[in-house]
Short mmCIF file of C-alpha atoms and ligand atoms in Angstrom, two decimals:
data_model
loop_
_atom_site.label_atom_id
_atom_site.label_comp_id
_atom_site.label_asym_id
_atom_site.label_seq_id
_atom_site.Cartn_x
_atom_site.Cartn_y
_atom_site.Cartn_z
CA MET A 1 21.55 3.77 23.72
CA THR A 2 18.46 1.88 23.39
CA LYS A 3 18.11 -1.05 20.82
CA SER A 4 15.60 1.07 18.88
CA GLN A 5 18.46 3.46 18.29
CA LEU A 6 20.50 1.00 16.56
CA LYS A 7 17.59 -0.12 14.36
CA THR A 8 18.37 -0.04 10.69
CA PRO A 9 16.26 0.59 7.73
CA ALA A 10 14.10 -2.76 6.51
CA PRO A 11 12.64 -1.34 3.13
CA PHE A 12 12.22 -4.63 1.29
CA ILE A 13 9.27 -7.02 1.06
CA ALA A 14 8.66 -10.37 -0.52
CA SER A 15 5.35 -9.55 -2.34
CA SER A 16 2.48 -7.39 -1.74
CA LYS A 17 -1.18 -6.62 -2.76
CA LYS A 18 -0.74 -3.00 -2.42
CA THR A 19 -0.84 -0.47 -5.31
CA THR A 20 2.47 -1.13 -7.14
CA VAL A 21 4.61 1.65 -8.68
CA LYS A 22 6.86 0.46 -11.54
CA ILE A 23 10.49 1.67 -11.52
CA ILE A 24 11.88 1.37 -15.02
CA PRO A 25 15.85 1.21 -15.02
CA LEU A 26 17.32 2.64 -18.33
CA LYS A 27 20.80 2.92 -19.50
CA ALA A 28 21.83 5.20 -22.28
CA LYS A 29 22.75 2.86 -25.00
CA SER A 30 19.09 1.02 -25.02
CA PHE A 31 17.18 4.32 -24.21
CA LYS A 32 16.24 5.18 -27.84
CA SER A 33 15.01 1.77 -28.75
CA TRP A 34 12.93 1.51 -25.51
CA LYS A 35 11.52 4.87 -25.96
CA LYS A 36 10.34 4.32 -29.52
CA LYS A 37 8.10 1.50 -28.08
CA GLN A 38 6.29 3.69 -25.46
CA ASP A 39 2.83 5.56 -26.11
CA ALA A 40 2.37 9.20 -27.19
CA ALA A 41 1.53 10.40 -23.67
CA LEU A 42 4.82 9.12 -22.15
CA LYS A 43 6.98 10.17 -25.08
CA ALA A 44 5.68 13.58 -24.47
CA GLN A 45 6.62 13.76 -20.97
CA ILE A 46 9.90 12.53 -21.72
CA ASP A 47 10.70 15.18 -24.21
CA GLN A 48 9.00 17.94 -22.08
CA ALA A 49 11.43 16.95 -19.09
CA GLY A 50 14.37 16.51 -21.24
CA PHE A 51 14.72 13.07 -19.48
CA SER A 52 17.68 11.22 -20.51
CA ALA A 53 18.95 7.77 -19.18
CA GLN A 54 21.85 9.17 -17.27
CA SER A 55 22.68 8.57 -13.74
CA GLY A 56 21.00 11.01 -11.08
CA ARG A 57 18.12 11.37 -13.74
CA PHE A 58 14.55 10.20 -13.21
CA LEU A 59 11.10 10.87 -14.33
CA PHE A 60 7.93 10.50 -12.38
CA HIS A 61 5.02 9.16 -14.63
CA TYR A 62 1.59 10.04 -13.56
CA SER A 63 -1.62 8.46 -15.08
CA SER A 64 -4.35 10.51 -16.35
CA GLY A 65 -6.07 10.03 -13.12
CA GLY A 66 -3.29 11.55 -11.31
CA HIS A 67 -1.68 8.55 -9.81
CA LEU A 68 1.90 7.90 -9.66
CA GLU A 69 2.19 4.90 -12.20
CA SER A 70 5.75 4.46 -12.88
CA ILE A 71 9.31 6.12 -12.59
CA LEU A 72 11.85 6.18 -15.10
CA LEU A 73 15.35 5.82 -13.89
CA GLY A 74 18.53 6.92 -15.61
CA LEU A 75 21.65 4.45 -14.83
CA SER A 76 25.24 4.96 -15.35
CA ALA A 77 26.84 2.53 -18.16
CA LYS A 78 28.65 0.59 -15.14
CA VAL A 79 25.70 0.73 -12.52
CA SER A 80 26.57 2.21 -9.28
CA TYR A 81 25.15 2.06 -5.77
CA TYR A 82 24.15 5.52 -5.79
CA ASP A 83 22.40 5.45 -9.27
CA ILE A 84 18.88 4.90 -7.47
CA ALA A 85 19.63 7.40 -4.50
CA PRO A 86 18.28 10.69 -5.72
CA MET A 87 15.30 9.05 -7.07
CA VAL A 88 14.46 7.42 -3.46
CA LYS A 89 15.10 10.96 -1.91
CA GLU A 90 12.52 12.22 -4.21
CA ILE A 91 10.10 9.63 -3.45
CA THR A 92 10.38 10.26 0.32
CA ALA A 93 9.93 14.02 -0.14
CA ARG A 94 6.99 14.01 -2.50
CA LEU A 95 4.96 11.32 -1.13
CA SER A 96 2.97 11.76 2.18
CA SER A 97 3.73 9.45 4.98
CA SER A 98 0.41 7.72 4.09
CA ALA A 99 1.08 7.22 0.72
CA LEU A 100 4.50 5.90 1.59
CA LYS A 101 2.56 3.15 3.60
CA ASP A 102 -0.14 2.65 0.78
CA LEU A 103 2.24 1.89 -2.22
CA VAL A 104 5.13 -0.36 -2.86
CA PHE A 105 7.91 -0.13 -5.64
CA LYS A 106 8.98 -2.96 -7.91
CA VAL A 107 11.91 -2.56 -10.30
CA GLU A 108 11.18 -3.93 -13.92
CA GLN A 109 13.72 -6.50 -14.40
CA ASP A 110 13.95 -6.84 -18.33
CA ASN A 111 17.29 -5.25 -19.04
CA ILE A 112 19.06 -5.59 -15.88
CA SER A 113 21.33 -8.36 -14.29
CA ALA A 114 21.22 -9.68 -10.87
CA ASP A 115 24.40 -8.08 -9.56
CA GLU A 116 22.94 -4.60 -11.27
CA LEU A 117 19.73 -5.12 -9.11
CA LEU A 118 21.87 -5.92 -5.88
CA LEU A 119 23.49 -2.51 -6.39
CA LEU A 120 20.19 -0.91 -6.81
CA CYS A 121 18.69 -2.55 -3.72
CA VAL A 122 21.56 -1.74 -1.59
CA GLY A 123 21.53 1.98 -2.93
CA TRP A 124 17.62 2.04 -2.09
CA GLY A 125 18.13 0.68 1.48
CA TRP A 126 21.08 3.16 2.16
CA SER A 127 18.61 6.15 1.14
CA CYS A 128 16.27 5.04 3.52
CA TYR A 129 18.15 5.91 6.44
CA SER A 130 17.91 8.85 8.53
CA PHE A 131 19.22 9.36 12.19
CA ASP A 132 16.00 10.46 13.78
CA SER A 133 15.88 8.60 17.22
CA TYR A 134 16.44 12.18 18.91
CA LYS A 135 13.87 14.00 16.77
CA LYS A 136 10.18 14.36 17.49
CA THR A 137 9.04 13.76 13.82
CA LYS A 138 9.97 10.96 11.73
CA LYS A 139 9.10 10.14 8.40
CA GLY A 140 8.77 6.57 6.80
CA TYR A 141 10.75 5.42 3.56
CA PRO A 142 9.35 3.62 0.63
CA ILE A 143 9.14 -0.15 0.29
CA LEU A 144 10.72 -2.14 -2.37
CA VAL A 145 9.33 -5.56 -3.69
CA TRP A 146 12.48 -8.03 -3.58
CA PRO A 147 13.48 -8.31 -7.47
CA LYS A 148 14.14 -12.06 -8.52
CA GLY A 149 17.40 -13.41 -8.37
CA VAL A 150 18.92 -10.75 -6.14
CA ASP A 151 21.21 -12.08 -3.21
CA LYS A 152 19.10 -10.99 -0.18
CA ALA A 153 21.43 -11.87 2.36
CA LYS A 154 23.81 -9.88 0.96
CA ALA A 155 22.00 -6.78 0.04
CA GLU A 156 20.19 -6.94 3.36
CA GLY A 157 23.55 -7.27 5.01
CA LEU A 158 25.29 -4.28 3.16
CA VAL A 159 22.13 -2.14 4.10
CA HIS A 160 22.24 -3.33 7.80
CA SER A 161 26.06 -3.26 8.28
CA VAL A 162 26.57 0.33 6.53
CA CYS A 163 23.45 1.97 8.66
CA LEU A 164 24.64 0.28 11.91
CA ILE A 165 27.99 1.93 11.46
CA ARG A 166 26.12 5.39 10.90
CA ASN A 167 23.90 4.67 14.02
CA LEU A 168 26.81 3.86 16.22
CA VAL A 169 28.74 6.91 15.18
CA ASN A 170 26.09 9.46 15.16
CA THR A 171 24.89 8.49 18.69
CA PRO A 172 26.45 11.19 21.03
CA ALA A 173 28.83 10.09 23.45
CA ASN A 174 26.74 10.45 26.45
CA ASP A 175 24.75 7.59 25.13
CA MET A 176 27.71 5.74 23.50
CA GLY A 177 30.37 4.92 26.16
CA PRO A 178 32.33 1.95 26.48
CA LYS A 179 29.39 -0.11 28.38
CA GLU A 180 27.06 0.95 25.72
CA LEU A 181 29.61 0.12 22.74
CA THR A 182 30.02 -3.30 24.61
CA ALA A 183 26.19 -3.85 24.56
CA ALA A 184 26.06 -3.06 20.79
CA ALA A 185 28.86 -5.74 20.09
CA ARG A 186 27.17 -8.04 22.42
CA SER A 187 23.89 -7.47 20.32
CA VAL A 188 25.90 -8.00 16.98
CA ALA A 189 27.51 -11.15 18.37
CA LYS A 190 24.31 -12.46 19.56
CA GLU A 191 22.46 -11.88 16.32
CA GLY A 192 25.18 -13.61 14.18
CA GLY A 193 25.58 -16.52 16.97
CA ALA A 194 29.15 -15.76 18.00
CA LYS A 195 30.57 -16.41 21.43
CA ILE A 196 31.73 -13.41 23.12
CA LYS A 197 33.81 -12.36 26.34
CA VAL A 198 34.39 -9.13 27.92
CA ILE A 199 37.67 -8.58 29.79
CA SER A 200 37.70 -5.86 32.41
CA ASP A 201 38.79 -4.67 35.88
CA LYS A 202 41.75 -6.55 37.34
CA ASP A 203 42.06 -8.78 34.18
CA LEU A 204 42.32 -5.73 31.97
CA LYS A 205 44.91 -4.03 34.00
CA THR A 206 47.30 -7.22 34.08
CA ASP A 207 46.72 -8.38 30.56
CA PHE A 208 46.11 -5.19 28.79
CA PRO A 209 48.09 -2.54 30.53
CA LEU A 210 47.95 0.01 27.53
CA VAL A 211 44.00 -0.20 27.23
CA PHE A 212 43.72 0.01 30.97
CA THR A 213 46.04 3.02 31.35
CA VAL A 214 44.04 4.99 28.56
CA GLY A 215 40.60 4.09 29.93
CA ASP A 216 41.32 4.42 33.51
CA SER A 217 41.16 8.13 33.22
CA SER A 218 37.22 7.69 32.98
CA GLU A 219 34.31 6.94 35.16
CA ARG A 220 33.16 4.93 32.28
CA ARG A 221 35.33 1.86 32.79
CA PRO A 222 37.28 0.27 29.86
CA CYS A 223 37.02 -3.26 28.58
CA LEU A 224 38.15 -5.38 26.05
CA VAL A 225 35.45 -7.14 23.87
CA ASP A 226 36.62 -10.39 22.18
CA PHE A 227 34.30 -12.55 20.18
CA VAL A 228 34.65 -15.67 18.02
CA TRP A 229 32.53 -16.98 15.04
CA GLY A 230 32.65 -19.70 12.38
CA LYS A 231 34.40 -23.04 12.03
CA GLU A 232 37.66 -23.41 13.79
CA THR A 233 39.23 -25.11 10.66
CA ASP A 234 38.38 -22.16 8.18
CA PRO A 235 40.85 -19.29 7.69
CA LYS A 236 41.38 -17.36 10.75
CA VAL A 237 40.68 -13.43 10.06
CA THR A 238 40.68 -11.20 13.35
CA LEU A 239 39.21 -7.71 13.06
CA VAL A 240 40.55 -5.00 15.61
CA GLY A 241 38.65 -1.80 16.12
CA LYS A 242 39.48 1.49 17.94
CA GLY A 243 36.76 2.03 20.40
CA VAL A 244 37.69 5.38 21.82
CA CYS A 245 34.11 6.54 22.74
CA PHE A 246 35.27 10.01 23.14
CA ASP A 247 38.75 11.44 22.73
CA THR A 248 39.18 14.63 24.66
CA GLY A 249 42.76 14.27 23.97
CA GLY A 250 43.47 13.53 27.72
CA LEU A 251 45.65 15.81 29.47
CA ASP A 252 47.09 17.22 26.08
CA LEU A 253 43.48 18.39 25.73
CA LYS A 254 42.13 18.92 22.24
CA PRO A 255 41.10 22.49 21.23
CA PRO A 256 37.49 22.84 20.95
CA ARG A 257 37.10 22.74 17.20
CA PHE A 258 38.90 19.32 16.95
CA MET A 259 37.25 17.92 20.20
CA LEU A 260 33.74 18.43 18.58
CA GLN A 261 34.13 15.77 16.17
CA MET A 262 35.41 13.01 18.92
CA LYS A 263 32.32 11.10 19.44
CA LYS A 264 33.09 9.27 16.26
CA ASP A 265 36.48 8.25 17.72
CA MET A 266 34.85 4.80 18.21
CA GLY A 267 34.54 4.61 14.31
CA GLY A 268 36.81 1.87 14.13
CA ALA A 269 34.87 -0.33 16.54
CA ALA A 270 31.84 0.58 14.57
CA HIS A 271 33.44 -0.66 11.40
CA VAL A 272 34.65 -4.02 12.70
CA LEU A 273 31.13 -4.53 14.01
CA GLY A 274 29.39 -3.58 10.64
CA LEU A 275 31.86 -5.98 8.85
CA ALA A 276 31.41 -8.72 11.43
CA ALA A 277 27.58 -8.52 10.98
CA LEU A 278 27.98 -8.70 7.21
CA ILE A 279 30.56 -11.67 7.43
CA MET A 280 28.19 -13.43 9.62
CA LYS A 281 25.04 -12.72 7.56
CA THR A 282 26.55 -13.99 4.43
CA LYS A 283 28.14 -17.04 6.02
CA LEU A 284 31.88 -16.30 4.77
CA PRO A 285 33.82 -19.28 5.39
CA ILE A 286 36.19 -17.88 7.63
CA ARG A 287 37.04 -18.21 11.52
CA LEU A 288 36.13 -14.86 12.42
CA ARG A 289 37.44 -13.02 15.79
CA VAL A 290 36.77 -9.52 16.60
CA LEU A 291 38.54 -7.35 19.24
CA ILE A 292 37.51 -4.04 20.40
CA PRO A 293 39.22 -2.14 23.07
CA ALA A 294 36.41 0.11 24.34
CA VAL A 295 37.60 3.33 26.53
CA GLU A 296 36.79 6.94 26.89
CA ASN A 297 39.87 9.07 26.80
CA ALA A 298 39.12 11.56 29.56
CA VAL A 299 40.47 14.28 31.59
CA SER A 300 40.54 13.35 35.55
CA GLY A 301 42.89 12.90 38.33
CA ARG A 302 43.32 9.38 37.11
CA ALA A 303 44.35 10.35 33.66
CA PHE A 304 47.79 9.36 32.51
CA ARG A 305 50.51 11.87 32.27
CA PRO A 306 52.73 12.99 29.09
CA ARG A 307 56.11 11.02 29.58
CA ASP A 308 54.46 8.26 31.87
CA VAL A 309 56.08 4.83 30.84
CA VAL A 310 53.92 1.57 30.73
CA LYS A 311 54.94 -1.68 29.93
CA SER A 312 52.52 -3.18 27.22
CA ARG A 313 51.19 -6.79 26.79
CA ILE A 314 54.07 -7.83 24.40
CA GLY A 315 56.67 -6.69 27.08
CA GLN A 316 58.02 -3.44 25.20
CA THR A 317 57.73 -0.32 27.44
CA VAL A 318 56.08 2.63 25.88
CA GLU A 319 56.94 6.37 26.76
CA LEU A 320 53.39 8.05 26.44
CA SER A 321 54.75 11.28 25.38
CA ASP A 322 51.42 12.60 23.84
CA THR A 323 48.25 11.47 25.75
CA ASP A 324 46.33 12.29 22.56
CA ALA A 325 47.99 9.80 20.66
CA GLU A 326 45.72 7.10 22.68
CA GLY A 327 44.25 5.13 19.87
CA ARG A 328 47.57 3.46 18.91
CA LEU A 329 48.05 2.26 22.64
CA ILE A 330 44.85 0.51 22.87
CA LEU A 331 45.12 -1.05 19.50
CA ALA A 332 48.69 -2.26 20.42
CA ASP A 333 47.73 -4.62 23.26
CA ALA A 334 44.78 -5.76 21.28
CA ILE A 335 47.00 -6.53 18.13
CA THR A 336 49.34 -8.29 20.28
CA LEU A 337 46.57 -10.65 21.70
CA ALA A 338 45.32 -11.16 17.91
CA SER A 339 48.76 -12.19 16.85
CA GLU A 340 49.03 -14.75 19.53
CA GLU A 341 46.96 -17.42 17.91
CA ASN A 342 48.74 -16.83 14.64
CA PRO A 343 45.88 -16.02 12.39
CA ASP A 344 45.93 -15.83 8.71
CA LEU A 345 45.12 -12.31 8.58
CA ILE A 346 44.65 -9.54 11.00
CA MET A 347 42.87 -6.12 10.15
CA ASP A 348 42.51 -3.16 12.39
CA PHE A 349 40.32 -0.14 11.65
CA ALA A 350 40.98 3.31 13.63
CA THR A 351 40.58 6.91 13.50
CA LEU A 352 44.04 7.22 14.30
CA THR A 353 45.44 10.30 12.88
CA GLY A 354 44.63 13.71 11.53
CA SER A 355 48.00 13.21 9.21
CA ALA A 356 46.13 10.47 7.31
CA ARG A 357 43.28 13.13 6.35
CA SER A 358 45.84 15.68 5.46
CA ALA A 359 47.47 13.17 3.08
CA LEU A 360 44.32 11.71 1.59
CA GLY A 361 41.16 13.78 2.68
CA TYR A 362 38.06 12.88 4.29
CA GLU A 363 36.88 10.02 1.85
CA ILE A 364 39.92 7.83 1.12
CA PRO A 365 41.09 5.70 4.34
CA ALA A 366 45.06 5.16 4.60
CA CYS A 367 46.01 1.44 4.10
CA PHE A 368 49.08 0.17 5.66
CA THR A 369 49.98 -3.35 5.43
CA ASN A 370 53.17 -5.72 5.72
CA ASN A 371 52.34 -7.68 2.60
CA ASP A 372 52.31 -5.62 -0.77
CA LYS A 373 50.03 -8.11 -2.59
CA ILE A 374 47.27 -7.51 -0.20
CA ALA A 375 47.86 -3.50 -0.52
CA GLY A 376 47.66 -3.83 -4.38
CA ASP A 377 44.57 -6.23 -4.32
CA LEU A 378 42.77 -4.02 -1.84
CA LYS A 379 43.36 -1.03 -3.83
CA LYS A 380 41.88 -2.46 -6.81
CA ILE A 381 39.01 -4.23 -5.24
CA SER A 382 38.28 -1.05 -3.25
CA TYR A 383 37.80 0.92 -6.24
CA GLU A 384 35.53 -1.64 -7.74
CA GLU A 385 33.32 -1.43 -4.66
CA GLU A 386 33.16 2.39 -4.69
CA ASP A 387 35.01 2.43 -1.57
CA GLN A 388 38.58 3.55 -2.30
CA VAL A 389 41.28 3.00 -0.10
CA TRP A 390 44.84 4.11 -1.01
CA PRO A 391 48.17 2.50 0.38
CA LEU A 392 50.92 4.59 2.23
CA PRO A 393 54.22 2.89 3.16
CA LEU A 394 55.28 1.54 6.47
CA TRP A 395 58.73 3.52 5.77
CA LYS A 396 61.17 1.59 8.29
CA PRO A 397 63.77 4.47 8.37
CA TYR A 398 61.11 6.55 10.10
CA LEU A 399 61.05 3.82 13.05
CA LYS A 400 63.89 5.68 14.72
CA GLU A 401 61.78 8.74 14.99
CA LEU A 402 59.80 6.73 17.36
CA ASN A 403 62.79 6.23 19.68
CA SER A 404 62.31 6.92 23.35
CA ASP A 405 65.24 8.28 25.64
CA ILE A 406 64.01 6.24 28.66
CA ALA A 407 61.56 3.34 27.21
CA ASP A 408 61.50 1.10 24.34
CA ILE A 409 59.24 2.95 21.99
CA ASN A 410 57.53 6.48 21.96
CA ASN A 411 53.86 6.65 21.27
CA ILE A 412 54.54 9.69 18.78
CA GLY A 413 57.05 10.32 16.18
CA ALA A 414 59.57 13.08 15.73
CA GLY A 415 58.97 14.90 12.52
CA LEU A 416 56.30 14.54 9.81
CA GLY A 417 54.43 11.69 8.54
CA GLY A 418 52.34 10.85 11.63
CA ALA A 419 50.05 8.29 9.74
CA ILE A 420 53.34 6.32 8.98
CA HIS A 421 54.50 6.50 12.64
CA GLY A 422 51.02 5.27 13.68
CA GLY A 423 51.40 2.36 11.61
CA LEU A 424 54.93 1.85 12.37
CA PHE A 425 54.15 1.71 16.08
CA LEU A 426 51.29 -0.57 15.72
CA GLU A 427 53.55 -3.09 13.76
CA THR A 428 55.90 -3.39 16.38
CA PHE A 429 53.20 -5.22 18.58
CA LEU A 430 52.73 -8.08 16.37
CA ARG A 431 54.34 -11.15 18.12
CA ASP A 432 55.22 -12.28 14.63
CA PRO A 433 56.20 -9.91 12.16
CA LYS A 434 55.27 -12.46 9.41
CA ILE A 435 51.59 -12.35 10.20
CA ASP A 436 49.61 -10.72 7.34
CA TRP A 437 48.39 -7.47 8.84
CA VAL A 438 46.30 -4.69 7.40
CA HIS A 439 45.77 -1.37 9.39
CA LEU A 440 43.24 1.19 7.97
CA ASP A 441 43.36 4.64 9.26
CA ILE A 442 39.76 5.83 8.57
CA PHE A 443 37.92 9.06 8.83
CA SER A 444 34.28 7.21 9.64
CA TRP A 445 32.51 10.37 8.75
CA GLU A 446 30.61 12.02 5.75
CA MET A 447 31.45 15.42 5.63
CA SER A 448 29.19 16.82 2.78
CA GLY A 449 26.51 14.16 2.51
CA LYS A 450 24.60 13.07 -0.84
CA PRO A 451 21.64 11.16 -1.52
CA GLY A 452 22.28 7.63 -0.28
CA ARG A 453 25.00 8.72 2.07
CA THR A 454 24.07 10.94 4.94
CA LYS A 455 26.14 13.61 6.51
CA GLY A 456 27.56 12.24 9.71
CA GLY A 457 28.79 8.76 11.01
CA ALA A 458 29.76 6.84 7.64
CA ASP A 459 31.43 3.64 6.47
CA THR A 460 34.92 4.38 5.11
CA GLY A 461 36.85 1.07 3.96
CA MET A 462 34.30 -1.47 5.53
CA ARG A 463 33.02 -2.57 2.13
CA ALA A 464 36.26 -2.45 0.65
CA ALA A 465 37.36 -4.86 3.30
CA TYR A 466 34.50 -7.36 2.79
CA ALA A 467 35.15 -7.34 -0.94
CA TYR A 468 38.63 -8.28 -0.32
CA LEU A 469 37.69 -11.07 2.24
CA GLU A 470 34.87 -12.46 -0.01
CA LYS A 471 37.24 -12.46 -3.12
CA ARG A 472 40.01 -14.13 -1.02
CA PHE A 473 38.09 -16.47 1.29
CA GLY A 474 34.84 -16.64 -0.60
CA LYS A 475 33.38 -19.91 -1.58
CA THR A 476 33.36 -19.59 -5.47
CA LYS A 477 36.69 -17.60 -5.93
CA LYS A 478 39.13 -18.97 -3.70
CA THR A 479 42.63 -17.67 -3.71
CA LYS A 480 45.54 -19.54 -1.86
CA LYS A 481 47.12 -18.41 1.20
CA LYS A 482 50.58 -17.03 0.40
N1 BES B 1 41.11 10.68 17.09
C1 BES B 1 42.55 11.24 17.00
C2 BES B 1 42.77 11.09 15.45
C3 BES B 1 41.89 12.15 14.53
C4 BES B 1 41.51 13.30 14.64
C5 BES B 1 41.28 11.24 13.43
C6 BES B 1 40.75 13.88 13.59
C7 BES B 1 40.35 12.03 12.57
C8 BES B 1 40.21 13.19 12.72
C9 BES B 1 43.65 10.63 17.50
O1 BES B 1 43.36 10.09 18.65
C10 BES B 1 44.81 11.79 17.78
O2 BES B 1 44.41 12.66 18.49
N2 BES B 1 45.79 11.70 17.04
C11 BES B 1 46.90 12.77 16.92
C12 BES B 1 48.12 11.84 17.07
C13 BES B 1 49.22 12.94 17.51
C14 BES B 1 49.20 13.50 18.99
C15 BES B 1 50.58 12.23 17.15
C16 BES B 1 46.82 13.52 15.86
O3 BES B 1 46.62 12.98 14.67
O4 BES B 1 46.77 14.57 15.65
ZN1 ZN B 2 43.59 11.34 20.36
ZN1 ZN B 3 41.80 9.11 19.13
#
C-alpha cells in the first residue's frame, strides 16, 4: 500500500476560467413552468427524449455548434445523494479524457437549497471514485465548481471518508496487513491533528492478551492503534474497529468460497478511520478516541487452537472454541480499554458474523446497544441519511448459551442467533455495563454496485453513525447526556 493508493477523488474547484457546462437541477413539481420558459429547440429536445424531472433522468443539451452546453438533471422530491450519480457516470463515459480536463461543470442554484446542493456535491464526489491503482489505464473525472453556500468541509469530508473506506477495504490483503493498516491510521491521525500511539510486542502480550493471541499466528505482527483528538472537556466518544486484515478462519479454516471475501475483514477499522476523518474535518465538538486492534488471523504453528483458554484484559477467562470467531476476541480487549476512562459513548464497528447477514442481508448493519433510546434514534437518523441500520436485541437469556465448561465464557454460542451471541459476548467486556455502547455488525461491501456506489469495499453504517453523533453532540442541535 502506498500513499497514492489511499488517495480519494478531489473533484471540486472554487472557480474556473475554463468552458463551463451548466447543470440544471429539476424537480417534478416545478418542471412544467420551467419548461414553458425555454426556447423552442430545447423544448423539442426534451419532448423527443421524453425527458421528465425524475431521479435517474438527465438530458445532455448540445449547442447548434455541437458543444455540450448544459445538462438537465431530474431530482427526487426528497433529494438523494444518488440523484446525480447516473449523470456523472454518463459524463465520464461520454467525454474523452482531454474533454474532462478542458471543461468544468456548474450547478444552477435557482431552485435548490444549500442542504440539497450538499447532497448533489457528495453524490458527485462518490461517482468520481474508481479503484484503479492496480490498473494500467486510468480515466479522469469531471470537475464541479463549488456551488455557493455549501458546507464544503462536510461535503469534502463525506466524499473523502466514504472513498477512504472503499480504498482501505479494496486493497488486497498482501498490501493491507496490520502494518499497512497502522500506517493508514497514522496518516488519518496526522491529517486531523490527533495524537497516536501503537501498542505491540511485549506490551500487547501482557495488556491485551486476546489481541495478541489471535495476531500471534501471523508473521505480520499484531498491534493496537490508539489515537486521541479534541478538547479533553468535550463529551468523550470512543470508536473501536475490527482490524482483521485477513481472516482465514485460523485452524478452523474457512472454505474457499467464504475465505475469498476476507480481505474485507478489516472493514470495521476502515469504518472508524473514515468516521474519525469526518469528525476531525468537520470539527465535531467531541473528545474522540479511536482504537483499532490490527491482526491477521492466519494458519501457522503459532496459531491458537480450538479450546485453548486465555485470560482477557478484564480478567475473565475465555475458551476459544472456534478460531474463526476471532473478531470478538480482539474487540473484547479493546472495548475493555475503551471503558476504562468511562466515556460518554463507545461505538464499535465489525464485520463480525455471517448470522447478521442472514438476518438483514448485505446492506443493513445490525445494531446492538445497551441503551434503547440510542437504538431508536440511530434507526430513525440512519433512514434519513440513506444508510439504514436496524436494531437486534441483546437477549439476556441467550447469555447462557455462551457458557463454557472450563472457562468463564465461550467465544461461540450454542444454538442459533450468532449475531446476538457476538453482541452479548462483547457486552461482557465493558468494565461498567452502564456505559452507553453501540455495536454495529457490518458487511462493509457493496455486492451489486450502482452509480455513485462502486461494487466492492463500501461504507455500511458510517454515515448513520456520523449523523447520529452530529445530532447528539453537534453545536447547533445539542441534546443532553442521558
Ligand atoms: N469475519 C467473519 C464474519 C463474516 C463472514 C462477516 C462473512 C461477513 C461475511 C467472522 O470472523 C466469522 O468468521 N464469524 C463466524 C463466527 C462463528 C464461528 C461463531 C461466522 O459468522 O460464521
Ligand atoms: Zn472469523
Ligand atoms: Zn473475521
